[in-house]
Amino acid sequence: MGASTLRYCAKLSVFDRGIALSNVVVIAHRGASGERPEHTLESYKLAIEQGTDYIEPDLVMTRDGVLIARHENEIAGTTDVADRPEFATRRRTQVIDGETMTGWFTEDFTLAEIKSLRARERLPELRPKNCAFDRRLEVPTFDEIMQLATDANQSRGNGPRIGVYPETKHPAHFQALGLAQEKPVLDVLERFGYSHEGSPVFSPLTRTICGS
C-alpha cells in the first residue's frame, strides 16, 4: 500500500517510550486513494484487503439528511455532476467557512439524486491510473461504508475489527442549514456496534502525530 494512500499515525507515547514500530496505527486516508478513486467502496475495500487498521471517510450531508463520503460538499471535482444536464441549474455560488465557492453542493441533492451520479478521480494529473474507474463507481453512504467494515470483520473471525476514522467536513456550515452531522454520525456508529467503549473509532481529540 503506497504512502500516498495512507496517513500514518501513532500515539505520542509510542515514541516517548520507544515502543516497537509494530504499534504504529495505519489509517487509509480516503481509502486506497492511490489505486482507486477516493471515497468509494472500492477504495475502502482495497485498503482493507491491503491490511489497513482504519479507514477514513470524509463525511458531508445530502439535502435529506444522509451522510455520504466526499472530499468536500462541492462535488464537481469528484463526480460527473457537471456533465449531467438535468442538474445544470443546481450550479451556484455560496460562502462556506469564509470562502466563496462555485459549483454543485451535496446539500442541494437528495440521496437518490446523489446515487444517480458516478464518482471520478479528483486529481487526474497525480493519479492518472484511477481515471480508468471514472463513471463506474457510486458515491457511498456512511452506512454502506460501515456495512463494508462489518462484512470484513465477519470474514476475519476473531481478528481485530476494522477501525473507522470519520471526519465531518464543514460542520458549522451544515449546522446552519439544519443538517448537523454529529448525531447522525453517532447514530450510524451505534447501529453497527461501534459506539461502546473500546470500539475502534479514531477520535481527532486523541493526541496523535499524523502525516499524510
Short mmCIF file of C-alpha atoms in Angstrom, two decimals:
data_model
loop_
_atom_site.label_atom_id
_atom_site.label_comp_id
_atom_site.label_asym_id
_atom_site.label_seq_id
_atom_site.Cartn_x
_atom_site.Cartn_y
_atom_site.Cartn_z
CA MET A 1 0.00 0.00 0.00
CA GLY A 2 1.71 3.19 -1.13
CA ALA A 3 2.49 6.04 1.24
CA SER A 4 0.43 8.34 -0.97
CA THR A 5 -2.71 6.43 0.02
CA LEU A 6 -2.15 6.43 3.74
CA ARG A 7 -1.93 8.58 6.80
CA TYR A 8 0.44 7.06 9.32
CA CYS A 9 -0.46 7.84 12.95
CA ALA A 10 0.87 6.78 16.32
CA LYS A 11 0.14 7.92 19.83
CA LEU A 12 2.85 10.13 21.28
CA SER A 13 3.51 7.51 23.93
CA VAL A 14 4.72 5.11 21.22
CA PHE A 15 7.64 7.41 20.53
CA ASP A 16 8.12 8.61 24.10
CA ARG A 17 8.59 5.07 25.40
CA GLY A 18 10.49 3.66 22.45
CA ILE A 19 7.83 1.03 21.70
CA ALA A 20 8.36 -1.10 18.58
CA LEU A 21 7.21 0.16 15.20
CA SER A 22 4.61 -2.65 15.13
CA ASN A 23 2.45 -0.47 17.39
CA VAL A 24 2.05 2.16 14.67
CA VAL A 25 -1.57 2.51 13.54
CA VAL A 26 -2.12 2.57 9.76
CA ILE A 27 -5.02 4.75 8.58
CA ALA A 28 -6.12 4.52 4.96
CA HIS A 29 -6.77 8.17 4.16
CA ARG A 30 -9.89 8.22 1.92
CA GLY A 31 -9.27 4.52 1.34
CA ALA A 32 -6.58 3.25 -1.01
CA SER A 33 -6.84 6.53 -2.89
CA GLY A 34 -3.62 5.99 -4.83
CA GLU A 35 -5.16 2.99 -6.57
CA ARG A 36 -8.92 3.63 -6.64
CA PRO A 37 -10.91 6.89 -6.74
CA GLU A 38 -11.05 8.18 -3.19
CA HIS A 39 -14.14 7.80 -1.04
CA THR A 40 -15.61 4.90 -2.97
CA LEU A 41 -16.45 1.49 -1.55
CA GLU A 42 -13.84 0.01 -3.88
CA SER A 43 -11.18 2.30 -2.40
CA TYR A 44 -12.05 1.34 1.18
CA LYS A 45 -12.33 -2.34 0.26
CA LEU A 46 -8.87 -2.38 -1.32
CA ALA A 47 -7.40 -0.64 1.71
CA ILE A 48 -8.91 -3.32 3.96
CA GLU A 49 -7.53 -6.07 1.73
CA GLN A 50 -4.08 -4.43 1.94
CA GLY A 51 -4.16 -4.62 5.72
CA THR A 52 -5.06 -1.15 6.97
CA ASP A 53 -6.12 -0.74 10.60
CA TYR A 54 -8.56 2.13 9.97
CA ILE A 55 -10.42 3.57 7.01
CA GLU A 56 -11.02 7.33 6.94
CA PRO A 57 -14.15 8.71 5.24
CA ASP A 58 -14.76 12.45 4.86
CA LEU A 59 -18.46 12.99 5.51
CA VAL A 60 -20.92 15.56 4.14
CA MET A 61 -24.72 15.71 4.11
CA THR A 62 -27.39 15.41 1.45
CA ARG A 63 -30.48 17.62 1.39
CA ASP A 64 -32.49 14.85 3.01
CA GLY A 65 -30.02 14.40 5.84
CA VAL A 66 -27.96 11.38 4.79
CA LEU A 67 -24.22 11.17 5.43
CA ILE A 68 -22.19 10.45 2.29
CA ALA A 69 -18.46 10.26 1.67
CA ARG A 70 -16.94 13.07 -0.39
CA HIS A 71 -13.79 15.13 0.00
CA GLU A 72 -15.93 18.29 0.01
CA ASN A 73 -19.59 19.16 -0.28
CA GLU A 74 -18.75 20.71 -3.69
CA ILE A 75 -18.84 17.68 -5.98
CA ALA A 76 -17.95 18.86 -9.48
CA GLY A 77 -14.41 17.61 -8.96
CA THR A 78 -15.36 14.17 -7.65
CA THR A 79 -18.48 13.21 -9.66
CA ASP A 80 -19.90 13.59 -13.15
CA VAL A 81 -22.50 16.14 -12.00
CA ALA A 82 -21.17 18.87 -14.32
CA ASP A 83 -21.92 16.63 -17.31
CA ARG A 84 -25.49 15.96 -16.26
CA PRO A 85 -27.85 18.44 -17.99
CA GLU A 86 -30.71 17.69 -15.60
CA PHE A 87 -28.63 19.23 -12.79
CA ALA A 88 -27.26 22.24 -14.68
CA THR A 89 -29.47 24.70 -12.79
CA ARG A 90 -28.15 23.47 -9.44
CA ARG A 91 -24.79 25.17 -10.04
CA ARG A 92 -24.46 28.17 -7.74
CA THR A 93 -22.09 30.27 -5.66
CA GLN A 94 -22.05 30.38 -1.88
CA VAL A 95 -19.74 31.21 1.01
CA ILE A 96 -18.57 28.23 3.08
CA ASP A 97 -16.47 28.81 6.16
CA GLY A 98 -15.50 32.24 4.82
CA GLU A 99 -14.53 31.02 1.34
CA THR A 100 -16.55 31.76 -1.80
CA MET A 101 -17.15 28.59 -3.78
CA THR A 102 -18.98 27.95 -7.05
CA GLY A 103 -20.23 24.56 -8.12
CA TRP A 104 -22.66 21.82 -7.19
CA PHE A 105 -23.19 21.11 -3.49
CA THR A 106 -24.38 17.95 -1.77
CA GLU A 107 -26.89 19.84 0.35
CA ASP A 108 -28.81 20.67 -2.84
CA PHE A 109 -29.28 16.98 -3.75
CA THR A 110 -31.31 14.16 -2.30
CA LEU A 111 -29.64 10.81 -1.69
CA ALA A 112 -31.48 9.35 -4.68
CA GLU A 113 -30.03 12.09 -6.90
CA ILE A 114 -26.54 11.57 -5.49
CA LYS A 115 -26.86 7.85 -6.19
CA SER A 116 -27.60 8.63 -9.84
CA LEU A 117 -24.17 10.29 -10.15
CA ARG A 118 -20.89 8.47 -10.65
CA ALA A 119 -17.57 9.14 -8.97
CA ARG A 120 -14.48 10.31 -10.79
CA GLU A 121 -10.85 10.85 -9.90
CA ARG A 122 -10.31 14.18 -8.12
CA LEU A 123 -6.60 14.51 -9.02
CA PRO A 124 -6.17 13.01 -12.51
CA GLU A 125 -2.73 14.55 -13.04
CA LEU A 126 -1.44 12.96 -9.83
CA ARG A 127 -3.33 9.66 -10.10
CA PRO A 128 -3.94 9.07 -13.82
CA LYS A 129 -4.50 5.31 -13.50
CA ASN A 130 -7.55 5.97 -11.32
CA CYS A 131 -9.26 7.62 -14.28
CA ALA A 132 -9.94 4.14 -15.65
CA PHE A 133 -12.63 3.90 -12.94
CA ASP A 134 -14.32 7.21 -13.79
CA ARG A 135 -18.12 6.99 -14.05
CA ARG A 136 -18.12 3.37 -12.90
CA LEU A 137 -18.44 3.77 -9.13
CA GLU A 138 -21.16 5.14 -6.87
CA VAL A 139 -20.91 7.70 -4.08
CA PRO A 140 -21.23 5.66 -0.87
CA THR A 141 -23.20 6.49 2.25
CA PHE A 142 -21.64 6.23 5.70
CA ASP A 143 -23.99 3.29 6.36
CA GLU A 144 -22.62 1.47 3.32
CA ILE A 145 -19.05 2.09 4.48
CA MET A 146 -19.84 0.72 7.92
CA GLN A 147 -21.54 -2.31 6.34
CA LEU A 148 -18.36 -2.92 4.34
CA ALA A 149 -16.32 -2.82 7.56
CA THR A 150 -18.81 -5.11 9.28
CA ASP A 151 -18.63 -7.65 6.46
CA ALA A 152 -14.82 -7.55 6.60
CA ASN A 153 -14.92 -8.08 10.36
CA GLN A 154 -17.06 -11.19 9.95
CA SER A 155 -14.60 -12.66 7.49
CA ARG A 156 -11.77 -12.05 9.97
CA GLY A 157 -13.34 -14.15 12.68
CA ASN A 158 -11.54 -13.36 15.93
CA GLY A 159 -9.12 -10.93 14.33
CA PRO A 160 -9.10 -7.20 15.14
CA ARG A 161 -12.03 -5.21 13.82
CA ILE A 162 -11.56 -2.69 11.04
CA GLY A 163 -11.46 0.75 12.61
CA VAL A 164 -13.09 3.90 11.26
CA TYR A 165 -11.89 7.50 11.38
CA PRO A 166 -14.92 9.59 10.36
CA GLU A 167 -14.14 13.23 9.54
CA THR A 168 -17.06 15.63 9.25
CA LYS A 169 -16.46 18.36 6.67
CA HIS A 170 -17.74 21.92 7.20
CA PRO A 171 -19.78 21.09 10.33
CA ALA A 172 -20.68 24.73 11.07
CA HIS A 173 -21.96 25.19 7.52
CA PHE A 174 -24.18 22.14 7.70
CA GLN A 175 -25.42 23.00 11.16
CA ALA A 176 -26.54 26.41 9.89
CA LEU A 177 -28.58 24.61 7.23
CA GLY A 178 -30.30 22.43 9.83
CA LEU A 179 -28.18 19.44 8.77
CA ALA A 180 -25.95 18.97 11.80
CA GLN A 181 -23.68 15.96 11.30
CA GLU A 182 -22.74 14.94 14.81
CA LYS A 183 -25.82 12.97 15.86
CA PRO A 184 -26.17 11.17 12.51
CA VAL A 185 -22.53 10.07 12.78
CA LEU A 186 -23.11 8.72 16.28
CA ASP A 187 -26.33 7.03 15.20
CA VAL A 188 -24.56 5.17 12.39
CA LEU A 189 -21.74 4.08 14.71
CA GLU A 190 -24.30 2.80 17.20
CA ARG A 191 -26.22 0.87 14.56
CA PHE A 192 -23.09 -1.01 13.57
CA GLY A 193 -21.82 -1.68 17.09
CA TYR A 194 -19.07 0.93 17.12
CA SER A 195 -20.43 3.15 19.90
CA HIS A 196 -19.34 1.30 23.05
CA GLU A 197 -16.11 1.83 24.95
CA GLY A 198 -13.17 0.22 23.22
CA SER A 199 -14.67 0.36 19.74
CA PRO A 200 -12.07 1.03 17.02
CA VAL A 201 -13.16 4.58 16.26
CA PHE A 202 -10.28 7.02 15.87
CA SER A 203 -11.05 10.32 17.56
CA PRO A 204 -9.48 13.58 16.33
CA LEU A 205 -9.32 14.55 20.01
CA THR A 206 -6.73 11.87 20.72
CA ARG A 207 -3.18 13.21 20.90
CA THR A 208 -1.53 11.91 17.75
CA ILE A 209 1.33 12.51 15.39
CA CYS A 210 -0.03 12.26 11.87
CA GLY A 211 1.45 12.84 8.43
CA SER A 212 -0.24 12.46 5.07
#
